[in-house]
Structures are given as structure tokens and as C-alpha cells.
């Protein structure tokens, strides 16, 4: 599965997201190829569907997308069982990996 982590340099949570993605892939046995893409302009954000850093795309689809989210050069916040966080948990990512169409 192709996984792209969209990020911008003003938000460090994308690095944690990558670590958790690898842990989730190891846990589930889903083979992933993780790449990163810096988002530098609001035009890029709109074109890529970037709703904050990090935006995680599984084969081009954001499994954490919420209705009404807008493109922005900002840090993204994820709802986790422990409250709001800068990236999804390993469990949330593992669930997303196993639910993604192959």
C-alpha cells in the first residue's frame, strides 16, 4: 500500500505519525511504502487535500477525513481515545490500514 504523509515544517507531529505508521504496519502485516511530501503553499494544500500536518493518505485517500474540513497550512489535530493529539494512535492507524481497500 502506498502511504503518503503530507506535512509542513511548522508542525513536528508528522515524524511521530511516520513512526506510528511503521508500528501499525508491523502489527497488521500490511506492506506499506511510506513517502513524505512537504506542503509549502495554500495552493498546494488545496490541490492535495491537505487539511493540516500531518495528513495521511492511504493509496491517495485520507481515512481520517472529517466533513467540513478545509485545506490549511496548520497543525492537524486527531481525536484519540486519550483526547486530542497531533497524530493518530498506532491502534487507529492499524485499523485504517486493515480497512483500506486493496
mmCIF file with all atom_site columns, C-alpha atoms in Angstrom:
data_model
loop_
_atom_site.group_PDB
_atom_site.id
_atom_site.type_symbol
_atom_site.label_atom_id
_atom_site.label_alt_id
_atom_site.label_comp_id
_atom_site.label_asym_id
_atom_site.label_entity_id
_atom_site.label_seq_id
_atom_site.pdbx_PDB_ins_code
_atom_site.Cartn_x
_atom_site.Cartn_y
_atom_site.Cartn_z
_atom_site.occupancy
_atom_site.B_iso_or_equiv
_atom_site.pdbx_formal_charge
_atom_site.auth_seq_id
_atom_site.auth_comp_id
_atom_site.auth_asym_id
_atom_site.auth_atom_id
_atom_site.pdbx_PDB_model_num
ATOM 1   C CA . UNK A 1 1   ? 0.000   0.000  0.000  1.00 0.00 ? 1   UNK A CA 1
ATOM 2   C CA . UNK A 1 2   ? 1.268   3.451  -0.867 1.00 0.00 ? 2   UNK A CA 1
ATOM 3   C CA . UNK A 1 3   ? 1.173   5.778  2.122  1.00 0.00 ? 3   UNK A CA 1
ATOM 4   C CA . UNK A 1 4   ? 1.901   9.472  1.737  1.00 0.00 ? 4   UNK A CA 1
ATOM 5   C CA . UNK A 1 5   ? 2.386   11.734 4.721  1.00 0.00 ? 5   UNK A CA 1
ATOM 6   C CA . UNK A 1 6   ? 1.719   15.335 3.767  1.00 0.00 ? 6   UNK A CA 1
ATOM 7   C CA . UNK A 1 7   ? 3.310   17.828 6.132  1.00 0.00 ? 7   UNK A CA 1
ATOM 8   C CA . UNK A 1 8   ? 4.654   21.299 6.580  1.00 0.00 ? 8   UNK A CA 1
ATOM 9   C CA . UNK A 1 9   ? 7.754   22.229 8.530  1.00 0.00 ? 9   UNK A CA 1
ATOM 10  C CA . UNK A 1 10  ? 5.880   24.284 11.125 1.00 0.00 ? 10  UNK A CA 1
ATOM 11  C CA . UNK A 1 11  ? 4.402   21.162 12.709 1.00 0.00 ? 11  UNK A CA 1
ATOM 12  C CA . UNK A 1 12  ? 6.619   18.330 14.008 1.00 0.00 ? 12  UNK A CA 1
ATOM 13  C CA . UNK A 1 13  ? 3.850   15.725 14.505 1.00 0.00 ? 13  UNK A CA 1
ATOM 14  C CA . UNK A 1 14  ? 4.394   14.228 11.057 1.00 0.00 ? 14  UNK A CA 1
ATOM 15  C CA . UNK A 1 15  ? 7.530   12.465 12.305 1.00 0.00 ? 15  UNK A CA 1
ATOM 16  C CA . UNK A 1 16  ? 5.558   10.768 15.082 1.00 0.00 ? 16  UNK A CA 1
ATOM 17  C CA . UNK A 1 17  ? 2.920   9.779  12.538 1.00 0.00 ? 17  UNK A CA 1
ATOM 18  C CA . UNK A 1 18  ? 5.555   8.036  10.412 1.00 0.00 ? 18  UNK A CA 1
ATOM 19  C CA . UNK A 1 19  ? 6.892   6.103  13.415 1.00 0.00 ? 19  UNK A CA 1
ATOM 20  C CA . UNK A 1 20  ? 3.352   5.043  14.322 1.00 0.00 ? 20  UNK A CA 1
ATOM 21  C CA . UNK A 1 21  ? 2.581   4.079  10.711 1.00 0.00 ? 21  UNK A CA 1
ATOM 22  C CA . UNK A 1 22  ? 5.512   1.677  10.672 1.00 0.00 ? 22  UNK A CA 1
ATOM 23  C CA . UNK A 1 23  ? 4.432   0.212  14.027 1.00 0.00 ? 23  UNK A CA 1
ATOM 24  C CA . UNK A 1 24  ? 0.872   -0.218 12.722 1.00 0.00 ? 24  UNK A CA 1
ATOM 25  C CA . UNK A 1 25  ? 2.131   -1.885 9.543  1.00 0.00 ? 25  UNK A CA 1
ATOM 26  C CA . UNK A 1 26  ? 4.288   -4.265 11.585 1.00 0.00 ? 26  UNK A CA 1
ATOM 27  C CA . UNK A 1 27  ? 1.330   -5.098 13.816 1.00 0.00 ? 27  UNK A CA 1
ATOM 28  C CA . UNK A 1 28  ? -1.086  -5.762 10.955 1.00 0.00 ? 28  UNK A CA 1
ATOM 29  C CA . UNK A 1 29  ? 1.297   -7.291 8.448  1.00 0.00 ? 29  UNK A CA 1
ATOM 30  C CA . UNK A 1 30  ? 0.192   -4.768 5.814  1.00 0.00 ? 30  UNK A CA 1
ATOM 31  C CA . UNK A 1 31  ? 3.083   -3.932 3.492  1.00 0.00 ? 31  UNK A CA 1
ATOM 32  C CA . UNK A 1 32  ? 3.454   -0.168 3.180  1.00 0.00 ? 32  UNK A CA 1
ATOM 33  C CA . UNK A 1 33  ? 5.673   2.132  1.188  1.00 0.00 ? 33  UNK A CA 1
ATOM 34  C CA . UNK A 1 34  ? 5.770   5.412  3.088  1.00 0.00 ? 34  UNK A CA 1
ATOM 35  C CA . UNK A 1 35  ? 6.703   8.636  1.345  1.00 0.00 ? 35  UNK A CA 1
ATOM 36  C CA . UNK A 1 36  ? 6.545   12.218 2.526  1.00 0.00 ? 36  UNK A CA 1
ATOM 37  C CA . UNK A 1 37  ? 5.563   15.371 0.721  1.00 0.00 ? 37  UNK A CA 1
ATOM 38  C CA . UNK A 1 38  ? 6.114   18.864 2.026  1.00 0.00 ? 38  UNK A CA 1
ATOM 39  C CA . UNK A 1 39  ? 3.231   21.277 1.515  1.00 0.00 ? 39  UNK A CA 1
ATOM 40  C CA . UNK A 1 40  ? 4.530   24.812 1.180  1.00 0.00 ? 40  UNK A CA 1
ATOM 41  C CA . UNK A 1 41  ? 1.694   26.950 -0.175 1.00 0.00 ? 41  UNK A CA 1
ATOM 42  C CA . UNK A 1 42  ? -2.042  27.299 0.328  1.00 0.00 ? 42  UNK A CA 1
ATOM 43  C CA . UNK A 1 43  ? -2.450  26.417 -3.349 1.00 0.00 ? 43  UNK A CA 1
ATOM 44  C CA . UNK A 1 44  ? -0.598  23.136 -2.763 1.00 0.00 ? 44  UNK A CA 1
ATOM 45  C CA . UNK A 1 45  ? -2.749  22.491 0.320  1.00 0.00 ? 45  UNK A CA 1
ATOM 46  C CA . UNK A 1 46  ? -5.947  22.897 -1.684 1.00 0.00 ? 46  UNK A CA 1
ATOM 47  C CA . UNK A 1 47  ? -4.704  20.817 -4.617 1.00 0.00 ? 47  UNK A CA 1
ATOM 48  C CA . UNK A 1 48  ? -3.538  17.947 -2.382 1.00 0.00 ? 48  UNK A CA 1
ATOM 49  C CA . UNK A 1 49  ? -6.477  17.937 0.042  1.00 0.00 ? 49  UNK A CA 1
ATOM 50  C CA . UNK A 1 50  ? -4.138  18.888 2.877  1.00 0.00 ? 50  UNK A CA 1
ATOM 51  C CA . UNK A 1 51  ? -6.188  19.622 5.993  1.00 0.00 ? 51  UNK A CA 1
ATOM 52  C CA . UNK A 1 52  ? -3.248  20.102 8.318  1.00 0.00 ? 52  UNK A CA 1
ATOM 53  C CA . UNK A 1 53  ? 0.021   18.468 9.224  1.00 0.00 ? 53  UNK A CA 1
ATOM 54  C CA . UNK A 1 54  ? 0.187   15.551 9.146  1.00 0.00 ? 54  UNK A CA 1
ATOM 55  C CA . UNK A 1 55  ? -2.360  14.452 6.569  1.00 0.00 ? 55  UNK A CA 1
ATOM 56  C CA . UNK A 1 56  ? -2.013  10.727 5.953  1.00 0.00 ? 56  UNK A CA 1
ATOM 57  C CA . UNK A 1 57  ? -3.101  9.301  2.608  1.00 0.00 ? 57  UNK A CA 1
ATOM 58  C CA . UNK A 1 58  ? -3.567  5.557  2.121  1.00 0.00 ? 58  UNK A CA 1
ATOM 59  C CA . UNK A 1 59  ? -3.437  4.922  -1.614 1.00 0.00 ? 59  UNK A CA 1
ATOM 60  C CA . UNK A 1 60  ? -4.476  8.551  -2.081 1.00 0.00 ? 60  UNK A CA 1
ATOM 61  C CA . UNK A 1 61  ? -7.362  8.559  0.410  1.00 0.00 ? 61  UNK A CA 1
ATOM 62  C CA . UNK A 1 62  ? -7.425  10.266 3.821  1.00 0.00 ? 62  UNK A CA 1
ATOM 63  C CA . UNK A 1 63  ? -9.005  7.709  6.193  1.00 0.00 ? 63  UNK A CA 1
ATOM 64  C CA . UNK A 1 64  ? -9.297  10.354 8.910  1.00 0.00 ? 64  UNK A CA 1
ATOM 65  C CA . UNK A 1 65  ? -11.074 12.997 6.819  1.00 0.00 ? 65  UNK A CA 1
ATOM 66  C CA . UNK A 1 66  ? -13.946 14.755 8.553  1.00 0.00 ? 66  UNK A CA 1
ATOM 67  C CA . UNK A 1 67  ? -16.839 16.524 6.818  1.00 0.00 ? 67  UNK A CA 1
ATOM 68  C CA . UNK A 1 68  ? -16.310 20.253 6.564  1.00 0.00 ? 68  UNK A CA 1
ATOM 69  C CA . UNK A 1 69  ? -12.534 20.222 7.000  1.00 0.00 ? 69  UNK A CA 1
ATOM 70  C CA . UNK A 1 70  ? -10.805 22.873 4.945  1.00 0.00 ? 70  UNK A CA 1
ATOM 71  C CA . UNK A 1 71  ? -7.339  22.996 3.453  1.00 0.00 ? 71  UNK A CA 1
ATOM 72  C CA . UNK A 1 72  ? -4.895  24.890 5.625  1.00 0.00 ? 72  UNK A CA 1
ATOM 73  C CA . UNK A 1 73  ? -1.215  25.271 6.422  1.00 0.00 ? 73  UNK A CA 1
ATOM 74  C CA . UNK A 1 74  ? -1.723  24.360 10.069 1.00 0.00 ? 74  UNK A CA 1
ATOM 75  C CA . UNK A 1 75  ? -1.138  21.566 12.530 1.00 0.00 ? 75  UNK A CA 1
ATOM 76  C CA . UNK A 1 76  ? -3.836  18.921 12.364 1.00 0.00 ? 76  UNK A CA 1
ATOM 77  C CA . UNK A 1 77  ? -5.456  17.547 15.497 1.00 0.00 ? 77  UNK A CA 1
ATOM 78  C CA . UNK A 1 78  ? -6.768  13.988 15.718 1.00 0.00 ? 78  UNK A CA 1
ATOM 79  C CA . UNK A 1 79  ? -9.374  12.697 18.162 1.00 0.00 ? 79  UNK A CA 1
ATOM 80  C CA . UNK A 1 80  ? -7.860  9.727  20.002 1.00 0.00 ? 80  UNK A CA 1
ATOM 81  C CA . UNK A 1 81  ? -9.119  7.648  22.940 1.00 0.00 ? 81  UNK A CA 1
ATOM 82  C CA . UNK A 1 82  ? -6.822  9.708  25.183 1.00 0.00 ? 82  UNK A CA 1
ATOM 83  C CA . UNK A 1 83  ? -8.007  13.066 23.840 1.00 0.00 ? 83  UNK A CA 1
ATOM 84  C CA . UNK A 1 84  ? -6.772  15.319 21.066 1.00 0.00 ? 84  UNK A CA 1
ATOM 85  C CA . UNK A 1 85  ? -3.319  14.585 19.658 1.00 0.00 ? 85  UNK A CA 1
ATOM 86  C CA . UNK A 1 86  ? -1.049  15.651 16.822 1.00 0.00 ? 86  UNK A CA 1
ATOM 87  C CA . UNK A 1 87  ? -1.226  12.264 15.106 1.00 0.00 ? 87  UNK A CA 1
ATOM 88  C CA . UNK A 1 88  ? -3.401  9.144  15.204 1.00 0.00 ? 88  UNK A CA 1
ATOM 89  C CA . UNK A 1 89  ? -2.538  6.339  17.606 1.00 0.00 ? 89  UNK A CA 1
ATOM 90  C CA . UNK A 1 90  ? -0.941  3.093  16.452 1.00 0.00 ? 90  UNK A CA 1
ATOM 91  C CA . UNK A 1 91  ? -4.306  1.381  17.009 1.00 0.00 ? 91  UNK A CA 1
ATOM 92  C CA . UNK A 1 92  ? -6.132  3.953  14.868 1.00 0.00 ? 92  UNK A CA 1
ATOM 93  C CA . UNK A 1 93  ? -3.568  3.607  12.102 1.00 0.00 ? 93  UNK A CA 1
ATOM 94  C CA . UNK A 1 94  ? -3.698  -0.203 12.268 1.00 0.00 ? 94  UNK A CA 1
ATOM 95  C CA . UNK A 1 95  ? -7.475  -0.035 11.935 1.00 0.00 ? 95  UNK A CA 1
ATOM 96  C CA . UNK A 1 96  ? -7.173  2.329  8.959  1.00 0.00 ? 96  UNK A CA 1
ATOM 97  C CA . UNK A 1 97  ? -4.625  0.061  7.264  1.00 0.00 ? 97  UNK A CA 1
ATOM 98  C CA . UNK A 1 98  ? -6.804  -3.030 7.624  1.00 0.00 ? 98  UNK A CA 1
ATOM 99  C CA . UNK A 1 99  ? -9.948  -1.232 6.431  1.00 0.00 ? 99  UNK A CA 1
ATOM 100 C CA . UNK A 1 100 ? -8.335  0.366  3.377  1.00 0.00 ? 100 UNK A CA 1
ATOM 101 C CA . UNK A 1 101 ? -9.337  -1.210 0.065  1.00 0.00 ? 101 UNK A CA 1
ATOM 102 C CA . UNK A 1 102 ? -6.552  -3.210 -1.511 1.00 0.00 ? 102 UNK A CA 1
#
